[in-house]
XYZ file of C-alpha atoms in Angstrom:
730
model
C 0.000 0.000 0.000
C 1.394 3.496 -0.726
C 2.835 5.189 2.299
C 0.864 8.373 1.855
C -2.538 6.759 2.244
C -4.642 7.427 5.301
C -4.345 3.806 6.393
C -0.538 3.748 6.529
C -0.462 7.130 8.179
C -2.733 5.852 10.906
C -0.626 2.735 11.535
C 2.087 4.832 13.238
C -0.303 7.107 15.092
C -1.513 6.647 18.643
C -4.768 8.502 18.028
C -7.960 6.484 18.380
C -9.603 5.409 15.156
C -12.646 7.569 14.539
C -13.010 7.201 10.792
C -15.168 4.584 9.145
C -14.246 2.543 6.114
C -16.467 4.761 3.972
C -14.629 7.892 5.133
C -11.183 6.431 4.469
C -11.975 5.139 1.018
C -13.868 8.197 -0.222
C -11.412 10.629 1.420
C -14.275 12.379 3.212
C -14.073 14.254 6.463
C -13.903 12.078 9.580
C -17.168 11.026 11.182
C -17.820 9.883 14.700
C -17.545 6.124 14.768
C -20.858 5.728 16.593
C -22.747 7.347 13.761
C -20.743 5.656 11.042
C -22.678 3.282 8.858
C -19.946 0.645 8.955
C -19.247 0.848 12.701
C -17.986 -2.541 13.869
C -19.158 -2.261 17.446
C -15.657 -1.575 18.801
C -14.524 0.806 21.489
C -12.313 3.686 20.318
C -8.760 2.470 20.117
C -9.591 -1.155 20.931
C -8.159 -4.013 18.900
C -10.695 -6.683 19.691
C -14.434 -6.869 19.164
C -16.631 -6.055 22.128
C -19.035 -8.639 23.478
C -22.137 -7.220 21.774
C -22.355 -5.328 18.494
C -23.751 -1.843 18.556
C -27.227 -1.594 17.027
C -27.151 -0.875 13.326
C -28.136 2.628 12.262
C -31.694 3.000 11.057
C -31.492 2.484 7.290
C -34.693 4.459 6.859
C -33.177 7.515 8.496
C -29.778 7.437 6.886
C -30.962 8.424 3.421
C -32.671 11.492 4.865
C -36.069 10.442 3.535
C -39.080 11.587 5.597
C -41.059 8.912 7.389
C -44.583 8.575 8.727
C -44.932 9.502 12.375
C -46.815 6.272 13.012
C -48.548 3.432 11.215
C -52.014 4.887 11.755
C -51.213 8.042 9.795
C -49.972 5.930 6.904
C -53.076 3.697 6.851
C -55.343 6.747 7.028
C -53.431 8.334 4.152
C -53.851 5.245 1.965
C -57.526 4.972 2.939
C -58.056 8.684 2.286
C -56.467 8.352 -1.148
C -58.337 5.229 -2.217
C -61.707 6.124 -0.654
C -62.969 9.087 -2.603
C -65.947 10.576 -4.350
C -66.243 7.515 -6.581
C -67.270 5.417 -3.579
C -70.198 7.754 -2.946
C -71.494 8.499 -6.431
C -70.017 5.888 -8.773
C -70.334 2.587 -6.913
C -74.039 3.054 -5.949
C -74.874 3.917 -9.560
C -73.103 0.806 -10.871
C -74.814 -1.305 -8.241
C -78.215 0.028 -9.294
C -77.466 -0.288 -13.002
C -75.923 -3.758 -12.965
C -78.267 -5.950 -11.010
C -78.321 -4.633 -7.454
C -76.877 -7.167 -5.033
C -75.771 -9.357 -7.937
C -73.202 -6.696 -8.890
C -71.365 -7.262 -5.600
C -70.376 -10.770 -6.720
C -68.282 -9.837 -9.806
C -66.931 -6.803 -7.972
C -65.658 -8.880 -5.039
C -64.220 -11.582 -7.314
C -62.295 -9.001 -9.345
C -61.174 -7.272 -6.153
C -59.467 -10.545 -5.191
C -58.046 -11.232 -8.664
C -56.690 -7.826 -9.647
C -57.424 -5.323 -6.888
C -55.558 -6.677 -3.865
C -52.643 -8.293 -5.817
C -51.849 -5.144 -7.816
C -52.344 -2.911 -4.790
C -49.922 -5.142 -2.863
C -47.453 -4.954 -5.758
C -47.447 -1.142 -5.766
C -47.108 -0.975 -1.980
C -44.205 -3.449 -2.044
C -42.114 -1.793 -4.755
C -42.596 1.657 -3.247
C -41.622 0.476 0.212
C -38.677 -1.602 -1.037
C -37.059 0.954 -3.345
C -38.156 4.022 -1.339
C -38.722 6.280 -4.297
C -41.656 7.832 -6.129
C -43.148 6.370 -9.270
C -40.414 7.648 -11.610
C -37.524 6.397 -9.470
C -39.151 3.020 -8.818
C -39.708 2.079 -12.453
C -36.365 3.545 -13.543
C -34.789 1.102 -11.130
C -36.898 -1.985 -11.868
C -36.480 -1.683 -15.647
C -35.037 1.574 -17.042
C -36.500 1.058 -20.535
C -39.960 1.227 -18.960
C -39.108 4.293 -16.893
C -41.815 6.120 -18.803
C -44.342 4.365 -16.555
C -43.573 6.822 -13.780
C -43.760 9.828 -16.102
C -47.130 8.666 -17.456
C -48.404 8.230 -13.901
C -47.324 11.770 -13.130
C -49.073 13.087 -16.262
C -52.325 11.317 -15.400
C -52.131 12.608 -11.818
C -51.811 16.103 -13.233
C -54.820 15.728 -15.538
C -57.002 14.166 -12.827
C -55.938 16.697 -10.197
C -56.930 19.579 -12.473
C -60.586 18.596 -12.737
C -60.918 16.697 -9.455
C -60.227 19.874 -7.485
C -62.971 21.604 -9.446
C -65.420 19.132 -7.898
C -64.077 20.064 -4.462
C -64.674 23.691 -5.455
C -68.302 22.894 -6.298
C -68.684 21.183 -2.920
C -67.211 24.236 -1.173
C -69.766 26.477 -2.920
C -72.670 24.237 -1.888
C -71.244 23.987 1.640
C -71.455 27.756 2.155
C -74.838 27.936 0.439
C -76.162 25.379 2.934
C -76.146 27.889 5.818
C -79.590 29.139 4.825
C -83.143 28.183 5.659
C -84.857 27.215 3.530
C -82.088 25.860 1.345
C -81.644 28.001 -1.796
C -82.398 25.030 -4.035
C -85.580 24.032 -2.193
C -87.952 26.062 -4.368
C -87.997 27.557 -7.841
C -87.379 31.301 -8.016
C -90.354 33.554 -8.691
C -90.301 36.184 -11.418
C -92.474 39.268 -10.967
C -93.913 41.089 -13.949
C -95.714 44.017 -12.400
C -98.393 42.548 -10.163
C -98.095 39.106 -11.715
C -95.756 36.475 -10.200
C -94.692 33.499 -12.272
C -92.312 30.624 -11.684
C -89.030 30.727 -13.598
C -89.878 28.752 -16.797
C -86.537 26.908 -16.923
C -86.978 25.792 -13.319
C -90.590 24.772 -13.814
C -89.618 22.515 -16.720
C -86.897 20.767 -14.692
C -86.828 20.995 -10.882
C -85.618 23.386 -8.212
C -82.412 21.457 -7.491
C -81.656 20.915 -11.184
C -82.187 24.593 -11.912
C -79.934 25.660 -9.037
C -77.166 23.332 -10.254
C -77.183 24.250 -13.927
C -78.191 27.908 -13.736
C -77.248 29.291 -10.300
C -74.084 27.234 -9.752
C -72.615 26.538 -13.200
C -74.567 29.141 -15.204
C -73.890 26.694 -17.988
C -73.871 27.389 -21.713
C -75.794 25.278 -24.206
C -72.730 23.967 -26.098
C -69.045 23.338 -25.512
C -68.266 25.790 -28.346
C -69.676 28.677 -26.315
C -67.227 29.279 -23.445
C -69.369 32.012 -21.884
C -66.440 33.535 -19.960
C -65.357 32.795 -16.403
C -67.899 31.992 -13.703
C -66.547 34.165 -10.867
C -68.296 32.178 -8.111
C -66.724 28.928 -9.267
C -63.375 30.643 -9.814
C -63.263 31.763 -6.186
C -64.343 28.297 -5.029
C -61.566 26.711 -7.087
C -59.028 29.125 -5.574
C -60.140 28.151 -2.056
C -59.887 24.469 -2.988
C -56.294 24.826 -4.224
C -55.296 26.828 -1.149
C -56.644 24.011 1.042
C -54.772 21.352 -0.941
C -51.562 23.384 -0.904
C -51.704 23.893 2.870
C -52.363 20.178 3.367
C -49.328 18.986 1.367
C -46.866 21.876 1.730
C -44.936 20.234 4.576
C -44.982 16.777 3.012
C -46.219 13.747 4.904
C -45.607 15.455 8.240
C -48.514 17.806 7.566
C -50.652 15.628 5.282
C -50.503 12.792 7.836
C -52.060 15.069 10.452
C -54.718 16.245 8.006
C -55.659 12.613 7.330
C -56.793 12.103 10.919
C -59.729 14.345 10.134
C -60.197 14.116 6.375
C -60.195 10.296 6.398
C -62.253 9.679 9.528
C -64.864 12.442 9.335
C -66.604 11.015 6.212
C -67.310 7.802 8.123
C -68.942 9.774 10.922
C -71.162 11.536 8.390
C -72.002 8.305 6.542
C -73.052 6.587 9.778
C -75.142 9.621 10.766
C -76.818 9.637 7.377
C -77.435 5.893 7.561
C -79.088 6.128 10.983
C -81.145 9.141 9.914
C -81.967 7.580 6.556
C -83.309 4.374 8.087
C -85.947 6.442 9.923
C -87.169 8.052 6.723
C -90.299 6.826 5.015
C -89.400 4.669 2.039
C -85.781 4.046 3.086
C -86.461 0.306 3.361
C -87.858 0.315 -0.183
C -84.615 1.816 -1.462
C -82.368 -0.639 0.400
C -84.528 -3.596 -0.656
C -84.270 -2.396 -4.255
C -80.481 -2.293 -3.924
C -80.097 -5.783 -2.520
C -82.661 -7.472 -4.761
C -80.303 -9.383 -7.057
C -80.953 -9.589 -10.769
C -78.834 -12.674 -11.340
C -79.256 -12.631 -15.108
C -77.128 -9.457 -15.155
C -74.078 -11.475 -14.087
C -74.022 -13.130 -17.505
C -73.484 -9.802 -19.295
C -69.831 -8.967 -20.136
C -70.533 -5.270 -19.634
C -71.170 -5.853 -15.915
C -67.795 -7.532 -15.437
C -66.001 -4.830 -17.419
C -67.517 -2.061 -15.321
C -66.779 -3.988 -12.120
C -63.123 -4.371 -13.155
C -62.882 -0.669 -13.993
C -64.391 0.314 -10.651
C -61.999 -1.971 -8.729
C -59.148 -0.497 -10.694
C -59.958 3.132 -9.938
C -61.325 2.607 -6.421
C -57.876 1.610 -5.141
C -56.038 4.356 -7.026
C -53.851 1.959 -8.997
C -51.401 3.518 -11.436
C -51.660 7.071 -10.117
C -48.379 6.890 -8.256
C -49.930 8.025 -4.983
C -49.903 4.493 -3.550
C -46.202 4.087 -4.384
C -45.362 7.555 -3.062
C -47.085 6.993 0.277
C -45.512 3.560 0.779
C -42.037 4.902 -0.061
C -42.030 6.720 3.282
C -42.478 3.457 5.199
C -39.866 1.457 7.045
C -38.545 -1.404 4.962
C -39.827 -4.094 7.301
C -43.396 -2.749 7.331
C -45.972 -5.470 6.668
C -47.323 -4.084 3.389
C -49.130 -7.376 2.711
C -51.399 -6.703 5.680
C -51.785 -3.076 4.581
C -52.912 -4.093 1.085
C -55.610 -6.417 2.403
C -56.732 -3.954 5.099
C -57.053 -0.896 2.836
C -58.782 -2.926 0.087
C -61.343 -4.322 2.537
C -61.941 -0.888 4.078
C -62.507 0.483 0.582
C -65.007 -2.268 -0.245
C -66.891 -1.861 3.047
C -66.976 1.914 2.551
C -68.521 1.454 -0.901
C -71.245 -0.759 0.559
C -71.847 1.684 3.428
C -72.113 4.609 1.010
C -74.463 2.583 -1.192
C -76.715 1.829 1.782
C -76.866 5.535 2.602
C -77.519 6.565 -0.992
C -80.290 4.010 -1.543
C -81.921 4.801 1.796
C -82.064 8.483 0.862
C -83.073 7.772 -2.747
C -85.790 5.409 -1.472
C -87.150 8.268 0.622
C -86.922 10.627 -2.358
C -88.660 8.081 -4.602
C -91.567 7.844 -2.149
C -91.862 11.627 -1.932
C -91.821 11.973 -5.721
C -94.282 9.091 -6.129
C -96.716 10.652 -3.660
C -96.363 13.963 -5.483
C -97.136 12.169 -8.744
C -100.261 10.588 -7.204
C -101.544 13.952 -5.936
C -100.983 15.713 -9.285
C -102.679 12.966 -11.291
C -105.554 12.662 -8.821
C -106.243 16.392 -9.279
C -106.172 15.849 -13.030
C -108.721 12.999 -12.730
C -110.992 15.172 -10.544
C -110.902 17.818 -13.255
C -111.951 15.244 -15.849
C -114.783 14.082 -13.560
C -116.040 17.632 -13.061
C -116.019 18.355 -16.808
C -117.628 15.038 -17.671
C -114.625 13.764 -19.623
C -114.630 10.770 -17.278
C -117.644 8.992 -15.790
C -117.780 8.696 -12.005
C -118.739 5.065 -12.502
C -115.104 4.397 -13.384
C -114.001 5.316 -9.849
C -114.201 2.414 -7.352
C -116.615 3.320 -4.532
C -114.091 2.842 -1.683
C -111.621 5.410 -3.071
C -111.436 8.700 -1.137
C -109.659 11.481 -3.054
C -108.823 13.345 0.169
C -106.809 10.353 1.461
C -105.652 8.690 -1.717
C -102.962 6.037 -1.295
C -100.623 4.818 -4.015
C -102.460 1.475 -4.048
C -105.830 3.218 -4.542
C -104.422 5.325 -7.347
C -102.893 2.266 -9.045
C -106.302 0.534 -8.931
C -108.105 3.605 -10.317
C -105.448 4.087 -12.995
C -105.843 0.463 -14.111
C -109.623 0.739 -14.419
C -109.479 3.989 -16.416
C -106.781 2.614 -18.716
C -108.826 -0.535 -19.402
C -112.100 1.272 -20.123
C -110.628 4.246 -21.992
C -108.285 2.138 -24.050
C -108.497 4.194 -27.240
C -108.483 7.725 -25.805
C -106.372 6.998 -22.720
C -103.227 8.632 -24.081
C -105.036 11.962 -24.437
C -105.741 12.080 -20.695
C -102.028 12.484 -19.879
C -102.115 10.330 -16.757
C -98.902 8.908 -15.288
C -98.737 5.396 -13.757
C -96.858 6.665 -10.621
C -95.033 3.379 -9.951
C -92.476 3.467 -7.139
C -90.223 1.017 -8.942
C -89.887 3.427 -11.864
C -88.606 6.150 -9.531
C -86.126 3.739 -7.950
C -84.860 2.653 -11.362
C -83.898 6.182 -12.365
C -80.126 5.716 -12.425
C -78.202 8.788 -11.312
C -74.432 8.998 -11.075
C -71.608 11.455 -10.634
C -72.432 15.091 -10.125
C -76.087 14.386 -10.843
C -76.295 12.202 -7.739
C -74.453 14.546 -5.373
C -75.645 17.933 -6.571
C -79.152 17.129 -7.815
C -80.678 13.906 -6.462
C -79.140 13.995 -2.984
C -79.678 17.727 -2.536
C -83.312 17.346 -3.538
C -83.805 14.567 -1.001
C -82.254 16.675 1.750
C -84.756 19.480 1.169
C -87.379 17.130 2.611
C -85.304 16.336 5.718
C -86.186 17.974 9.019
C -83.377 20.468 9.790
C -82.301 20.224 6.157
C -79.508 22.877 6.375
C -77.702 20.826 9.028
C -77.725 17.684 6.886
C -76.714 19.643 3.813
C -73.730 21.172 5.642
C -72.683 17.721 6.868
C -73.034 16.132 3.422
C -70.989 18.683 1.515
C -68.401 18.891 4.272
C -68.053 15.122 3.855
C -67.573 15.511 0.087
C -64.885 18.145 0.693
C -63.027 15.791 3.029
C -63.333 12.823 0.670
C -62.020 14.920 -2.176
C -59.232 16.404 -0.062
C -57.963 12.957 0.940
C -57.803 11.878 -2.696
C -56.182 15.141 -3.776
C -53.442 14.782 -1.156
C -52.594 11.373 -2.617
C -52.750 12.736 -6.161
C -50.467 15.670 -5.330
C -48.069 13.335 -3.512
C -47.945 11.223 -6.681
C -46.781 14.377 -8.501
C -44.409 15.958 -5.982
C -42.614 12.837 -4.679
C -41.066 11.788 -8.044
C -40.022 15.397 -8.713
C -38.447 15.745 -5.259
C -36.605 12.448 -5.774
C -35.205 13.593 -9.116
C -34.412 17.217 -8.272
C -33.229 18.917 -5.129
C -36.111 21.337 -4.652
C -37.651 22.562 -1.427
C -41.020 20.926 -0.872
C -42.675 24.204 0.066
C -41.594 25.940 -3.133
C -42.535 22.950 -5.309
C -46.005 22.637 -3.752
C -46.756 26.343 -4.096
C -45.577 26.417 -7.715
C -47.590 23.271 -8.593
C -50.752 24.665 -6.998
C -50.418 28.040 -8.758
C -49.888 26.381 -12.142
C -52.760 23.962 -11.510
C -55.103 26.797 -10.531
C -54.278 28.729 -13.701
C -54.795 25.647 -15.878
C -57.958 24.846 -13.930
C -59.569 28.060 -15.136
C -60.577 25.976 -18.169
C -63.092 24.186 -15.923
C -64.634 27.262 -14.287
C -65.812 28.846 -17.512
C -69.542 28.641 -18.022
C -68.860 25.672 -20.309
C -66.408 24.170 -17.808
C -68.628 21.235 -16.834
C -68.315 19.845 -20.354
C -64.521 19.850 -20.039
C -64.758 18.113 -16.666
C -66.724 15.355 -18.400
C -64.152 15.169 -21.206
C -61.177 14.866 -18.849
C -63.017 12.305 -16.716
C -63.797 10.152 -19.769
C -60.482 10.354 -21.611
C -57.534 11.489 -19.486
C -57.333 8.577 -17.056
C -59.173 5.429 -18.164
C -57.085 3.910 -20.936
C -53.700 5.450 -19.956
C -53.931 4.195 -16.379
C -54.883 0.701 -17.480
C -51.848 0.594 -19.783
C -49.632 1.936 -16.979
C -50.757 -0.737 -14.539
C -50.331 -3.642 -16.959
C -46.791 -2.423 -17.706
C -46.124 -2.204 -13.962
C -47.306 -5.786 -13.647
C -45.217 -7.001 -16.588
C -42.050 -5.183 -15.495
C -42.166 -6.817 -12.063
C -43.595 -10.249 -12.895
C -41.956 -10.936 -16.259
C -38.908 -8.687 -16.562
C -37.661 -8.455 -13.001
C -38.989 -11.933 -12.262
C -41.834 -13.105 -10.051
C -39.703 -15.646 -8.177
C -37.029 -13.098 -7.433
C -39.678 -10.563 -6.371
C -41.269 -13.123 -4.055
C -37.857 -13.788 -2.509
C -37.309 -10.052 -2.052
C -40.682 -9.829 -0.309
C -39.676 -12.684 1.986
C -36.487 -10.828 2.908
C -38.420 -7.621 3.500
C -41.472 -8.989 5.336
C -39.894 -11.909 7.165
C -42.310 -14.385 5.597
C -43.085 -15.591 2.096
C -46.364 -14.312 0.634
C -48.925 -16.860 -0.484
C -48.346 -18.583 -3.817
C -51.688 -17.082 -4.799
C -49.897 -13.804 -5.534
C -47.340 -15.546 -7.728
C -50.026 -16.828 -10.092
C -52.021 -13.581 -9.975
C -49.013 -11.417 -10.867
C -47.661 -13.875 -13.391
C -50.774 -14.873 -15.312
C -54.226 -13.855 -14.077
C -53.879 -10.092 -13.506
C -52.119 -9.395 -16.840
C -54.735 -11.440 -18.712
C -57.615 -9.562 -17.064
C -55.953 -6.208 -17.753
C -55.464 -7.113 -21.427
C -59.166 -7.947 -21.709
C -60.024 -4.691 -19.915
C -57.873 -2.658 -22.328
C -59.462 -4.383 -25.326
C -62.965 -3.777 -23.966
C -62.164 -0.110 -23.286
C -60.833 0.433 -26.819
C -63.844 -1.324 -28.358
C -66.251 0.760 -26.291
C -64.491 3.979 -27.315
C -64.699 2.916 -30.957
C -68.355 1.881 -30.815
C -69.819 4.520 -28.489
C -70.293 7.988 -29.973
C -67.979 10.572 -28.465
C -70.003 13.375 -26.942
C -71.424 15.052 -23.876
C -74.783 15.883 -22.316
C -75.495 19.527 -23.054
C -78.003 21.531 -21.037
C -80.846 22.918 -23.161
C -82.270 25.944 -21.367
C -85.476 26.133 -23.401
C -86.353 22.508 -22.618
C -85.037 22.397 -19.040
C -83.268 19.119 -19.726
C -80.082 17.549 -21.041
C -79.530 16.461 -24.613
C -76.642 14.406 -25.965
C -74.402 16.212 -28.427
C -71.365 14.983 -30.322
C -68.044 16.681 -29.773
C -67.046 19.186 -32.466
C -63.826 18.258 -34.320
C -61.566 20.454 -32.159
C -62.997 19.009 -28.927
C -62.673 15.451 -30.232
C -59.043 16.148 -31.133
C -58.498 17.538 -27.634
C -60.036 14.419 -26.062
C -57.787 12.041 -27.974
C -54.804 14.313 -27.357
C -55.286 13.732 -23.619
C -54.839 9.985 -24.156
C -51.816 10.462 -26.420
C -50.063 12.946 -24.124
C -50.606 10.728 -21.079
C -49.198 7.641 -22.847
C -46.481 9.365 -24.911
C -43.723 9.025 -22.246
C -43.936 5.236 -22.479
C -42.603 4.831 -26.064
C -40.398 7.946 -25.896
C -38.471 6.803 -22.823
C -38.246 3.249 -24.125
C -36.733 4.311 -27.462
C -34.438 6.900 -25.867
C -32.978 4.380 -23.433
C -32.875 1.558 -25.921
C -30.544 3.665 -28.061
C -28.722 5.196 -25.057
C -29.976 8.701 -25.841
C -30.612 9.400 -22.152
C -29.225 7.938 -18.944
C -31.256 5.157 -17.381
C -31.016 6.873 -14.002
C -30.743 3.556 -12.180
C -27.453 4.544 -10.534
C -28.739 7.899 -9.329
C -31.269 6.761 -6.808
C -29.247 7.539 -3.709
C -25.912 8.797 -2.505
C -25.461 5.616 -0.478
C -25.570 3.546 -3.693
C -22.704 5.529 -5.229
C -20.668 5.196 -2.062
C -21.262 1.446 -2.084
C -19.960 1.203 -5.634
C -16.825 3.168 -4.649
C -16.199 0.748 -1.810
C -16.410 -2.311 -4.044
C -13.668 -0.904 -6.310
C -11.269 -0.489 -3.384
C -11.154 -4.087 -2.138
C -7.407 -4.124 -1.547
C -7.436 -1.081 0.702
C -10.461 -2.477 2.557
C -8.556 -5.649 3.434
C -5.571 -3.639 4.660
C -7.734 -1.365 6.749
C -9.668 -4.237 8.255
C -6.397 -5.898 9.202
C -5.268 -2.652 10.818
C -8.490 -1.964 12.729
C -9.044 -5.476 14.040
C -5.379 -6.574 14.202
C -6.629 -9.832 12.705
C -6.870 -11.508 9.372
C -10.016 -10.731 7.451
C -11.177 -14.300 7.856
C -11.260 -13.820 11.647
C -13.284 -10.619 11.616
C -16.925 -10.758 12.687
C -19.513 -9.553 10.199
C -21.133 -6.227 11.074
C -24.310 -7.181 9.189
C -26.322 -10.329 8.566
C -25.430 -12.327 5.508
C -27.774 -11.789 2.580
C -28.676 -14.166 -0.148
C -27.115 -13.829 -3.560
C -29.290 -12.424 -6.309
C -29.142 -10.863 -9.714
C -29.426 -7.112 -9.991
C -32.223 -5.818 -12.208
C -31.326 -5.879 -15.835
C -27.960 -7.536 -15.206
C -26.432 -10.952 -15.085
C -23.633 -10.370 -12.623
C -24.352 -11.753 -9.217
C -24.375 -9.165 -6.435
C -23.641 -10.420 -2.957
C -23.078 -9.274 0.560
C -20.134 -11.538 1.359
C -19.785 -12.830 4.909
C -16.487 -11.900 6.453
C -16.070 -15.282 8.092
C -16.258 -17.205 4.858
C -14.401 -15.110 2.292
C -11.178 -13.181 2.128
C -12.753 -10.733 -0.318
C -14.624 -8.194 1.780
C -17.149 -6.188 -0.217
C -18.891 -3.578 1.904
C -22.400 -3.394 0.530
C -24.609 -0.708 1.957
C -27.625 -2.633 3.200
C -29.526 0.579 3.782
C -29.747 1.514 0.137
C -32.646 0.350 -2.000
C -30.323 -1.037 -4.608
C -28.982 -3.659 -2.234
C -32.442 -4.767 -1.228
C -34.346 -5.348 -4.448
């Protein structure tokens, strides 16, 4: 060894050794031996090992990565991200549309086949590699590093319009502090001494009018922007300020927010369920939900929609799941977390569906009774004018106390006798089942159907405040996960202060979000919801599955999980990741493409003169914009693949952490390591105790050279591998 090296200089010095192997080899400044990563558990200046080794430094702390304060905050964050507005207004609609209780069967089966396995996969890779979506997939297979970029793009698109929905909820929340509620009755127009009901409201309903005219002030086509809606613009600004404050300090602040934003919706749902069960007709709604139409299970469309709902309910592919899990300790039981969060999500969907159908059952009874009263008055008018004979009315029927059964009997008699001229009478059948079968989803459920039902509640402002506060919290939990899926990969790739990044992202997002608060903004929300996430996310997730199960290797991944968790996951996951989940995702992609090709591309435009919606096809520019969303979201996948295949850009796999680069430097300096070990321990390398447990040999991703952590007692070649870095773990 050259005489001017640090090792030889130290041989003739009486000073205690305070420099670690890493310091000596990389010529860095001395570090205290107690905090050194490679500390051998020796006293300063001693030449023999002490009886017990010092505890190893926390590998999760040494890379400087933030960590959850406790396990509960992490679980609440994952639950808050996965449980969102879709559980309240998408799942109940699908349940009603696809056979009631029968829909739960395909949903639960697909939750087991693709939901939990893929959710577990994302949790595991994030926790193991401890990076956001870009860093994770750069490491697993650099050519498919575009997966992380596509996830980030989709998160951006979804976050833009998702926060608009939170803005709508904020507007309704503040409007709820009035009695009566502003959407309880149609506005009255006065023309001199004459008072008339607003024609647009009279043709629709009070809640529908308030939504389309007072809230959105919507235009009749997507071509007519109509300018900015200042009320919605202010609401959107408040929504982005809330999101920014929730994520500006990273998981330290968002974890605290999750205590409230994740738990409060359950309090509201239970309150609504208890209150709803006391409402007249609630049992009819719940019975309608759980009455299975088993023939629906044979329709492929039901299974496709169940798979899509499972896919989006857990937030797969967004990057938020990976980002949250990357802040975990490496020995966290992510297998348990995957099952727990998935089950909580499923139970929440059922709970929300019970609440929705209880309230809609009450609303259906109210509307049915209103229908009976209106048609009974119409029949009385026909009786008074002689258009109908009183002999047609059964003698036991009392018009002052007319029940739905009495009206149904009277309606049947009149229809039978007046068979030819019955249509001219304009009588409605007023069947409760028809009201229950009116499928409502999305914004129509939250801002029209549910708000209308709450106008009939006693103390309706209180329930309205609670409902929209719940929607704000559900949306906020999902937005925190979405924003984390954006900021975490950027923070991993660039050294930027979190506060600055969050503020900049929120300002840019608010400015881009002005597209959705024009008077025509609701049409763009529909466009982004239909096109920006569905197909791109499905492609992202199947590539995630393939990169782990087929490129990295399912057996090797299972072994990594065993090392990380302390037990080997069930073989069930091996077959799901390897065969079943990819096959189902391929079918789902094919079905999505076919549906897009077959179904006309368009939107439901509000026609003011008719007081109703009418389907309209997208104009050419809007159709081009819709397909551009899909292309832009998926473009990073082929671009990154080609660029790395031809070495146009670095694969980034060796830039994941400083500790990885230090480990590589140590492996090059084997000769000096042996000399230094001999000096420190005054023993041959073969007699030195190992400072770390022996690890199994494995192949690094994308390589064929075996990487090992060699045990000091069995080999003279001592390679110091940093066990705290993600590269030595996966």
